[in-house]
């Protein structure tokens, strides 16, 4: 994002006397691209699905192509500049289409790095690309390529040499002042080495996470490593097919519950693979900060959040349908010697809540599967202690990948506020960048309720 902001500033600076009219859409386009790319590293690497890296790289580059075309045309001050922008957009478009159709996933980093470097060198030779801006764009291209690579430090060094060679060739042709090349050469080196080091560290941690998850699943299921990797890659697709084949009515609670019990093993692997993705790990780490006191995870799946909270000394309660995922969570808790209460019926859970209640209630990737969203929210909030927090999400309806997600037409904010709960979302959650919406509600303390009543 910093590289993008600097590049945008340079584009404006090098545009002769920019008028306010084109400047505003230019800045808006730059801001939109920065927001779109903000979570790019969360998706681009560290996943058990080897094909996902290429798919996300292609998707991200559609945004880059659109932004490059829009920003470039606004910033271009001559006809030759606009022609160069159009040619660059066509080049990037062709590279992306070929990557999606014919380039093997393990060659994606090489393919995109090569096409980007050739494009930028061509623009340098064309003469319409500022040298400083070229350095920033080269550093950005190197960053994305290293991020995608399986050997990040090797690729970092290789791309540094390639970019320096391009700068040397440009210097030999243009004979510009030598000090002007110091900034782009240094920026490329710093960006490549920093990205390579960080990606190498995260890949090492990712491999350790995968090894630990693999061992747990093998002990629980007895499956081979190849079989587990296959289920990690295909479980979501199998769930989608099974859901469509079942053709269940959205208000048939008993058949819905039975379907989830029958497909519990597929969910075991879908959840396990999802929890190994970097973006999910980051999300879980943020969620853990909300936990306080006695914690319920409603629809706890494999028990990921509760296991970590139990390690931190929280009293934790697991609720989900009786099935493979619950048995797996039990085994994990026993394996690590962690105390965890398990429930699979609302009646038993509510009876336990009446004794002590919960200071924190989590519910993620669950409510979109249940037909009565208002009823579920009322049920959960009824078990929340005064001063407690209720944190949950409600993804926006079914998708091709997740047809089992139900469409809820409920104003969640208004509904929860009517129950006296206070919206505690920060700015990042109030402006959602993804389809799901996350909510954080605070139950007023007993003293606050008394003050309101007396007032």
Coordinates of C-alpha atoms in Angstrom, one line a residue:
X1 CA 0.0 0.0 0.0
X2 CA 2.9 2.3 0.8
X3 CA 4.4 1.6 -2.6
X4 CA 1.1 2.3 -4.3
X5 CA 0.6 5.6 -2.4
X6 CA 4.1 6.7 -3.4
X7 CA 3.6 5.8 -7.0
X8 CA 0.3 7.7 -7.1
X9 CA 1.9 10.8 -5.6
X10 CA 4.7 10.6 -8.2
X11 CA 2.2 10.2 -11.0
X12 CA 0.4 13.4 -9.9
X13 CA 3.7 15.3 -9.5
X14 CA 4.9 14.4 -12.9
X15 CA 1.6 15.3 -14.6
X16 CA 1.9 18.8 -15.9
X17 CA -0.4 21.2 -14.0
X18 CA -3.1 18.7 -13.1
X19 CA -6.6 20.1 -12.9
X20 CA -8.8 19.3 -10.0
X21 CA -11.3 17.4 -12.1
X22 CA -9.0 14.5 -13.1
X23 CA -7.1 14.7 -9.8
X24 CA -10.1 13.6 -7.8
X25 CA -10.9 10.4 -9.7
X26 CA -7.2 9.6 -9.8
X27 CA -7.0 9.8 -6.0
X28 CA -10.2 7.9 -5.6
X29 CA -9.0 5.1 -8.0
X30 CA -5.7 4.9 -6.1
X31 CA -7.5 4.7 -2.7
X32 CA -9.9 2.0 -4.1
X33 CA -6.9 -0.1 -5.3
X34 CA -5.1 0.3 -2.0
X35 CA -8.2 -0.9 -0.1
X36 CA -8.7 -3.8 -2.5
X37 CA -5.1 -4.9 -2.2
X38 CA -4.9 -4.4 1.6
X39 CA -5.8 -8.1 2.4
X40 CA -4.0 -9.6 -0.7
X41 CA -1.3 -11.3 1.3
X42 CA -4.0 -13.0 3.5
X43 CA -5.2 -14.9 0.4
X44 CA -2.2 -15.3 -1.9
X45 CA -0.2 -17.9 0.0
X46 CA -0.2 -20.2 3.0
X47 CA -3.0 -22.6 2.1
X48 CA -3.4 -26.3 1.9
X49 CA -5.0 -25.9 -1.6
X50 CA -2.0 -25.6 -4.0
X51 CA -4.2 -24.2 -6.8
X52 CA -5.6 -21.3 -4.7
X53 CA -2.4 -19.2 -5.0
X54 CA -2.7 -18.9 -8.8
X55 CA -6.4 -18.3 -8.7
X56 CA -6.0 -15.5 -6.3
X57 CA -3.1 -14.0 -8.2
X58 CA -5.2 -13.9 -11.3
X59 CA -8.1 -12.3 -9.5
X60 CA -5.9 -9.7 -7.9
X61 CA -4.4 -8.8 -11.2
X62 CA -7.8 -8.0 -12.7
X63 CA -8.0 -5.2 -10.1
X64 CA -4.5 -4.1 -10.9
X65 CA -5.2 -4.0 -14.6
X66 CA -8.3 -1.9 -14.1
X67 CA -6.6 0.5 -11.8
X68 CA -3.5 0.8 -14.0
X69 CA -5.7 1.7 -17.0
X70 CA -7.8 4.2 -15.1
X71 CA -5.0 5.8 -13.2
X72 CA -2.7 5.8 -16.1
X73 CA -5.2 7.5 -18.5
X74 CA -5.9 10.2 -15.9
X75 CA -2.3 10.8 -15.2
X76 CA -1.0 10.7 -18.8
X77 CA -0.3 14.2 -20.2
X78 CA 0.3 13.3 -23.9
X79 CA -1.1 11.1 -26.6
X80 CA 2.0 8.9 -26.5
X81 CA 1.5 8.4 -22.8
X82 CA -2.1 7.3 -23.3
X83 CA -1.0 4.9 -26.0
X84 CA 1.6 3.5 -23.6
X85 CA -1.1 3.0 -20.9
X86 CA -3.4 1.3 -23.3
X87 CA -0.6 -1.0 -24.5
X88 CA 0.4 -1.8 -21.0
X89 CA -3.2 -2.7 -20.1
X90 CA -3.5 -5.0 -23.1
X91 CA -0.2 -6.7 -22.2
X92 CA -1.3 -7.3 -18.6
X93 CA -4.7 -8.6 -19.8
X94 CA -3.1 -11.1 -22.2
X95 CA -0.6 -12.2 -19.5
X96 CA -3.5 -12.8 -17.0
X97 CA -5.6 -14.7 -19.5
X98 CA -2.7 -17.0 -20.5
X99 CA -1.9 -17.5 -16.8
X100 CA -5.4 -18.7 -16.0
X101 CA -5.6 -21.0 -19.0
X102 CA -2.2 -22.5 -19.8
X103 CA 0.4 -21.6 -17.1
X104 CA 0.9 -24.3 -14.5
X105 CA 0.5 -23.1 -10.9
X106 CA 4.1 -23.7 -10.0
X107 CA 5.3 -21.5 -12.8
X108 CA 2.9 -18.6 -11.9
X109 CA 5.5 -16.6 -10.0
X110 CA 8.0 -16.9 -12.9
X111 CA 5.4 -16.0 -15.5
X112 CA 4.1 -12.9 -13.8
X113 CA 7.6 -11.7 -12.8
X114 CA 8.8 -12.1 -16.4
X115 CA 5.8 -10.4 -18.0
X116 CA 5.9 -7.5 -15.5
X117 CA 9.6 -6.9 -15.9
X118 CA 9.4 -7.0 -19.7
X119 CA 6.5 -4.5 -19.6
X120 CA 8.2 -2.1 -17.3
X121 CA 11.5 -2.2 -19.2
X122 CA 9.5 -1.6 -22.4
X123 CA 7.9 1.5 -20.8
X124 CA 11.3 2.7 -19.7
X125 CA 12.6 2.4 -23.3
X126 CA 9.4 4.1 -24.6
X127 CA 10.5 7.1 -22.5
X128 CA 7.2 8.0 -20.9
X129 CA 7.9 6.3 -17.5
X130 CA 9.6 8.3 -14.8
X131 CA 12.7 6.5 -13.4
X132 CA 11.6 6.8 -9.8
X133 CA 8.1 5.6 -10.6
X134 CA 9.6 2.7 -12.6
X135 CA 11.6 1.7 -9.5
X136 CA 8.4 1.7 -7.4
X137 CA 6.5 -0.4 -9.9
X138 CA 9.4 -2.8 -10.2
X139 CA 9.6 -3.2 -6.4
X140 CA 5.8 -3.8 -6.4
X141 CA 6.1 -6.5 -9.1
X142 CA 9.0 -8.1 -7.2
X143 CA 6.9 -8.1 -4.0
X144 CA 4.0 -9.9 -5.6
X145 CA 6.3 -12.4 -7.4
X146 CA 8.2 -13.3 -4.2
X147 CA 5.0 -13.6 -2.3
X148 CA 3.8 -16.3 -4.7
X149 CA 7.0 -18.2 -4.9
X150 CA 7.8 -21.5 -3.1
X151 CA 11.4 -20.4 -2.6
X152 CA 11.1 -16.8 -1.6
X153 CA 14.7 -16.0 -0.7
X154 CA 16.0 -17.5 -4.0
X155 CA 13.4 -15.6 -6.0
X156 CA 14.2 -12.4 -4.1
X157 CA 17.9 -12.5 -5.1
X158 CA 17.1 -13.6 -8.6
X159 CA 14.7 -10.7 -9.2
X160 CA 17.0 -8.2 -7.6
X161 CA 19.6 -9.2 -10.2
X162 CA 17.1 -9.0 -13.0
X163 CA 15.8 -5.6 -12.1
X164 CA 19.3 -4.2 -11.6
X165 CA 20.2 -5.6 -15.1
X166 CA 17.2 -3.7 -16.5
X167 CA 18.3 -0.5 -14.8
X168 CA 21.8 -1.0 -16.2
X169 CA 20.5 -1.5 -19.7
X170 CA 18.4 1.6 -19.3
X171 CA 21.4 3.6 -18.1
X172 CA 23.5 2.5 -21.0
X173 CA 20.8 3.5 -23.5
X174 CA 19.7 6.8 -21.8
X175 CA 22.9 7.9 -20.2
X176 CA 21.0 9.6 -17.4
X177 CA 22.7 10.8 -14.2
X178 CA 24.0 7.8 -12.2
X179 CA 22.7 9.0 -8.8
X180 CA 19.1 8.8 -10.2
X181 CA 19.4 5.0 -10.3
X182 CA 20.4 4.7 -6.6
X183 CA 16.8 5.1 -5.3
X184 CA 15.1 2.5 -7.6
X185 CA 18.0 0.0 -7.1
X186 CA 17.9 0.4 -3.4
X187 CA 14.1 0.2 -3.2
X188 CA 14.0 -3.0 -5.3
X189 CA 16.7 -4.6 -3.1
X190 CA 15.0 -3.7 0.2
X191 CA 11.5 -4.7 -0.9
X192 CA 12.7 -8.1 -2.3
X193 CA 14.8 -9.1 0.7
X194 CA 12.2 -8.0 3.2
X195 CA 9.4 -9.8 1.4
X196 CA 11.6 -12.9 0.9
X197 CA 12.5 -13.0 4.6
X198 CA 9.0 -12.5 5.9
X199 CA 7.5 -15.0 3.4
X200 CA 10.2 -17.6 4.3
X201 CA 9.3 -17.2 8.0
X202 CA 5.6 -17.6 7.4
X203 CA 6.1 -20.6 5.2
X204 CA 8.1 -22.3 7.9
X205 CA 5.3 -21.6 10.4
X206 CA 2.7 -22.8 7.9
X207 CA 4.6 -26.1 7.4
X208 CA 4.7 -26.6 11.1
X209 CA 1.0 -25.9 11.4
X210 CA 0.2 -28.3 8.6
X211 CA 2.4 -31.0 10.2
X212 CA 0.6 -30.7 13.5
X213 CA -2.8 -30.7 11.9
X214 CA -1.9 -33.7 9.8
X215 CA -0.7 -35.7 12.8
X216 CA -4.0 -35.0 14.7
X217 CA -6.1 -36.0 11.8
X218 CA -4.1 -39.2 11.1
X219 CA -4.5 -40.2 14.7
X220 CA -8.2 -39.5 14.7
X221 CA -9.2 -40.9 11.3
X222 CA -6.4 -43.4 10.5
X223 CA -6.3 -41.9 7.0
X224 CA -3.1 -41.6 5.0
X225 CA -1.4 -38.2 4.3
X226 CA -2.5 -38.3 0.7
X227 CA -6.1 -39.0 1.6
X228 CA -6.1 -36.1 4.1
X229 CA -4.6 -33.7 1.6
X230 CA -7.2 -34.8 -1.0
X231 CA -10.1 -34.1 1.5
X232 CA -8.6 -30.7 2.4
X233 CA -8.7 -29.8 -1.3
X234 CA -12.1 -31.3 -2.2
X235 CA -14.3 -31.3 0.9
X236 CA -16.0 -28.0 0.2
X237 CA -16.9 -29.1 -3.4
X238 CA -18.3 -32.4 -2.0
X239 CA -20.4 -30.5 0.5
X240 CA -21.8 -28.3 -2.2
X241 CA -22.7 -31.3 -4.3
X242 CA -24.3 -33.1 -1.4
X243 CA -26.3 -30.1 -0.4
X244 CA -27.7 -29.6 -3.9
X245 CA -28.5 -33.3 -4.2
X246 CA -30.4 -33.2 -0.9
X247 CA -32.7 -30.3 -2.1
X248 CA -33.7 -29.5 1.5
X249 CA -36.4 -27.0 2.4
X250 CA -34.8 -24.1 4.3
X251 CA -37.4 -24.3 7.1
X252 CA -37.1 -28.1 7.7
X253 CA -35.0 -28.0 10.9
X254 CA -34.9 -31.7 11.5
X255 CA -33.7 -32.7 8.1
X256 CA -31.2 -29.8 8.1
X257 CA -29.7 -31.0 11.4
X258 CA -29.6 -34.5 10.1
X259 CA -27.8 -33.4 6.9
X260 CA -25.1 -31.6 8.9
X261 CA -24.7 -34.7 11.1
X262 CA -24.4 -36.9 8.0
X263 CA -21.8 -34.6 6.4
X264 CA -19.9 -33.9 9.6
X265 CA -16.7 -35.7 8.4
X266 CA -16.5 -33.5 5.3
X267 CA -16.9 -30.5 7.5
X268 CA -14.1 -31.8 9.7
X269 CA -11.7 -31.5 6.7
X270 CA -13.2 -28.3 5.3
X271 CA -12.8 -26.6 8.7
X272 CA -9.3 -28.0 9.2
X273 CA -8.1 -26.8 5.8
X274 CA -9.7 -23.4 6.3
X275 CA -8.1 -22.9 9.7
X276 CA -4.7 -23.5 8.2
X277 CA -5.1 -20.5 5.9
X278 CA -3.2 -17.4 6.9
X279 CA -6.2 -15.2 6.6
X280 CA -8.2 -17.4 9.0
X281 CA -5.3 -17.5 11.5
X282 CA -5.2 -13.7 11.5
X283 CA -8.9 -13.6 11.9
X284 CA -8.9 -16.0 14.8
X285 CA -6.0 -14.1 16.5
X286 CA -8.1 -10.9 16.4
X287 CA -11.2 -12.7 17.7
X288 CA -9.3 -14.1 20.7
X289 CA -8.8 -10.6 21.9
X290 CA -12.5 -10.3 22.6
X291 CA -12.6 -13.3 24.9
X292 CA -13.2 -12.7 28.6
X293 CA -14.2 -15.1 31.4
X294 CA -16.4 -18.0 30.6
X295 CA -16.7 -18.5 26.9
X296 CA -19.2 -20.3 24.6
X297 CA -18.4 -21.1 21.0
X298 CA -21.8 -21.8 19.3
X299 CA -21.1 -24.0 16.3
X300 CA -17.5 -24.7 17.5
X301 CA -16.6 -27.1 14.7
X302 CA -13.1 -28.5 15.4
X303 CA -12.8 -26.5 18.6
X304 CA -9.9 -24.3 17.4
X305 CA -10.8 -21.1 19.3
X306 CA -11.8 -23.0 22.5
X307 CA -8.6 -25.0 22.7
X308 CA -6.5 -21.8 22.6
X309 CA -8.7 -20.1 25.2
X310 CA -8.6 -23.2 27.4
X311 CA -4.8 -23.0 27.2
X312 CA -5.1 -19.4 28.4
X313 CA -7.1 -20.4 31.5
X314 CA -10.7 -19.6 30.3
X315 CA -13.6 -21.8 31.2
X316 CA -14.8 -22.9 27.8
X317 CA -18.0 -24.5 26.4
X318 CA -18.4 -26.2 23.1
X319 CA -21.7 -26.5 21.2
X320 CA -22.4 -28.1 17.9
X321 CA -24.3 -31.0 16.3
X322 CA -23.3 -34.4 17.5
X323 CA -20.9 -35.8 14.9
X324 CA -17.4 -36.3 13.7
X325 CA -16.3 -32.7 14.4
X326 CA -17.4 -32.9 18.0
X327 CA -15.6 -36.2 18.5
X328 CA -12.5 -34.7 17.0
X329 CA -12.7 -31.7 19.3
X330 CA -13.1 -34.0 22.3
X331 CA -10.0 -36.0 21.4
X332 CA -8.0 -32.8 20.9
X333 CA -9.0 -31.5 24.3
X334 CA -8.2 -34.8 26.0
X335 CA -4.9 -35.0 24.1
X336 CA -3.7 -31.7 25.5
X337 CA -5.3 -32.1 28.9
X338 CA -7.6 -29.2 28.5
X339 CA -11.0 -28.8 30.3
X340 CA -13.9 -28.2 27.9
X341 CA -17.7 -28.7 28.4
X342 CA -19.5 -30.2 25.4
X343 CA -23.2 -29.8 24.5
X344 CA -25.2 -30.9 21.4
X345 CA -28.7 -29.9 22.5
X346 CA -30.1 -26.4 23.2
X347 CA -31.9 -27.6 26.3
X348 CA -28.8 -28.9 28.0
X349 CA -26.8 -25.8 27.0
X350 CA -29.5 -23.5 28.3
X351 CA -29.7 -25.4 31.6
X352 CA -25.9 -25.0 32.0
X353 CA -26.1 -21.3 31.1
X354 CA -28.8 -20.7 33.8
X355 CA -26.2 -21.8 36.4
X356 CA -23.3 -19.5 35.5
X357 CA -24.0 -17.9 32.1
X358 CA -21.3 -16.8 29.7
X359 CA -19.1 -13.7 29.6
X360 CA -18.3 -14.2 25.9
X361 CA -20.3 -15.9 23.2
X362 CA -18.7 -16.6 19.8
X363 CA -20.5 -17.9 16.7
X364 CA -18.6 -17.9 13.4
X365 CA -19.6 -19.5 10.1
X366 CA -22.7 -21.0 11.7
X367 CA -25.7 -18.6 11.7
X368 CA -25.9 -18.6 7.9
X369 CA -26.7 -22.3 8.1
X370 CA -29.6 -22.0 10.5
X371 CA -33.2 -21.1 9.3
X372 CA -34.3 -19.0 12.2
X373 CA -31.8 -16.2 12.6
X374 CA -33.9 -14.0 15.0
X375 CA -34.6 -17.0 17.2
X376 CA -30.9 -18.0 17.3
X377 CA -29.8 -14.5 18.2
X378 CA -32.4 -14.3 20.9
X379 CA -31.3 -17.7 22.3
X380 CA -27.7 -16.7 22.4
X381 CA -28.2 -13.3 23.9
X382 CA -30.4 -14.8 26.6
X383 CA -27.3 -16.7 27.9
X384 CA -25.0 -13.7 28.0
X385 CA -24.0 -12.3 31.4
X386 CA -24.3 -8.6 32.1
X387 CA -21.3 -6.8 30.8
X388 CA -20.5 -9.7 28.4
X389 CA -19.7 -9.7 24.8
X390 CA -21.4 -11.5 21.9
X391 CA -19.2 -11.8 18.7
X392 CA -20.6 -13.4 15.5
X393 CA -20.8 -13.1 11.8
X394 CA -23.6 -13.5 9.2
X395 CA -22.3 -14.1 5.7
X396 CA -24.6 -12.7 3.0
X397 CA -26.4 -15.7 1.6
X398 CA -25.6 -18.6 -0.7
X399 CA -22.8 -18.7 -3.2
X400 CA -21.7 -21.2 -5.8
X401 CA -19.0 -22.6 -3.4
X402 CA -21.4 -22.5 -0.4
X403 CA -25.0 -23.1 -1.6
X404 CA -25.9 -24.3 1.9
X405 CA -25.7 -20.7 3.2
X406 CA -29.2 -19.4 3.8
X407 CA -30.4 -15.9 2.9
X408 CA -31.4 -13.9 6.0
X409 CA -33.3 -10.7 5.5
X410 CA -32.8 -9.3 9.0
X411 CA -31.5 -5.9 10.2
X412 CA -29.1 -7.4 12.7
X413 CA -28.1 -4.1 14.2
X414 CA -31.6 -3.0 14.8
X415 CA -32.7 -6.4 16.2
X416 CA -29.8 -6.6 18.7
X417 CA -30.2 -3.0 19.8
X418 CA -33.9 -3.6 20.5
X419 CA -32.7 -6.2 23.0
X420 CA -30.6 -3.6 24.8
X421 CA -27.2 -4.7 23.4
X422 CA -24.7 -2.0 22.4
X423 CA -22.9 -2.2 19.1
X424 CA -19.1 -2.3 19.8
X425 CA -17.7 -2.7 16.3
X426 CA -14.6 -0.7 15.4
X427 CA -14.2 1.2 12.2
X428 CA -12.7 -1.8 10.3
X429 CA -15.8 -3.9 11.0
X430 CA -18.2 -1.1 10.2
X431 CA -16.9 -0.8 6.7
X432 CA -16.9 -4.5 5.6
X433 CA -14.5 -5.4 2.7
X434 CA -15.9 -9.0 2.4
X435 CA -19.3 -10.5 2.0
X436 CA -19.7 -11.6 5.6
X437 CA -20.5 -9.1 8.3
X438 CA -19.0 -9.4 11.7
X439 CA -20.7 -8.0 14.8
X440 CA -19.7 -7.3 18.3
X441 CA -22.4 -6.5 20.9
X442 CA -22.0 -5.6 24.6
X443 CA -24.6 -6.5 27.2
X444 CA -25.0 -3.7 29.7
X445 CA -23.9 -4.3 33.2
X446 CA -26.4 -4.6 36.0
X447 CA -25.5 -1.2 37.4
X448 CA -26.0 0.4 33.9
X449 CA -29.5 -1.2 33.6
X450 CA -30.4 0.1 37.1
X451 CA -29.3 3.6 36.2
X452 CA -31.3 3.6 33.0
X453 CA -34.4 2.3 34.9
X454 CA -34.1 5.0 37.6
X455 CA -33.6 7.6 34.9

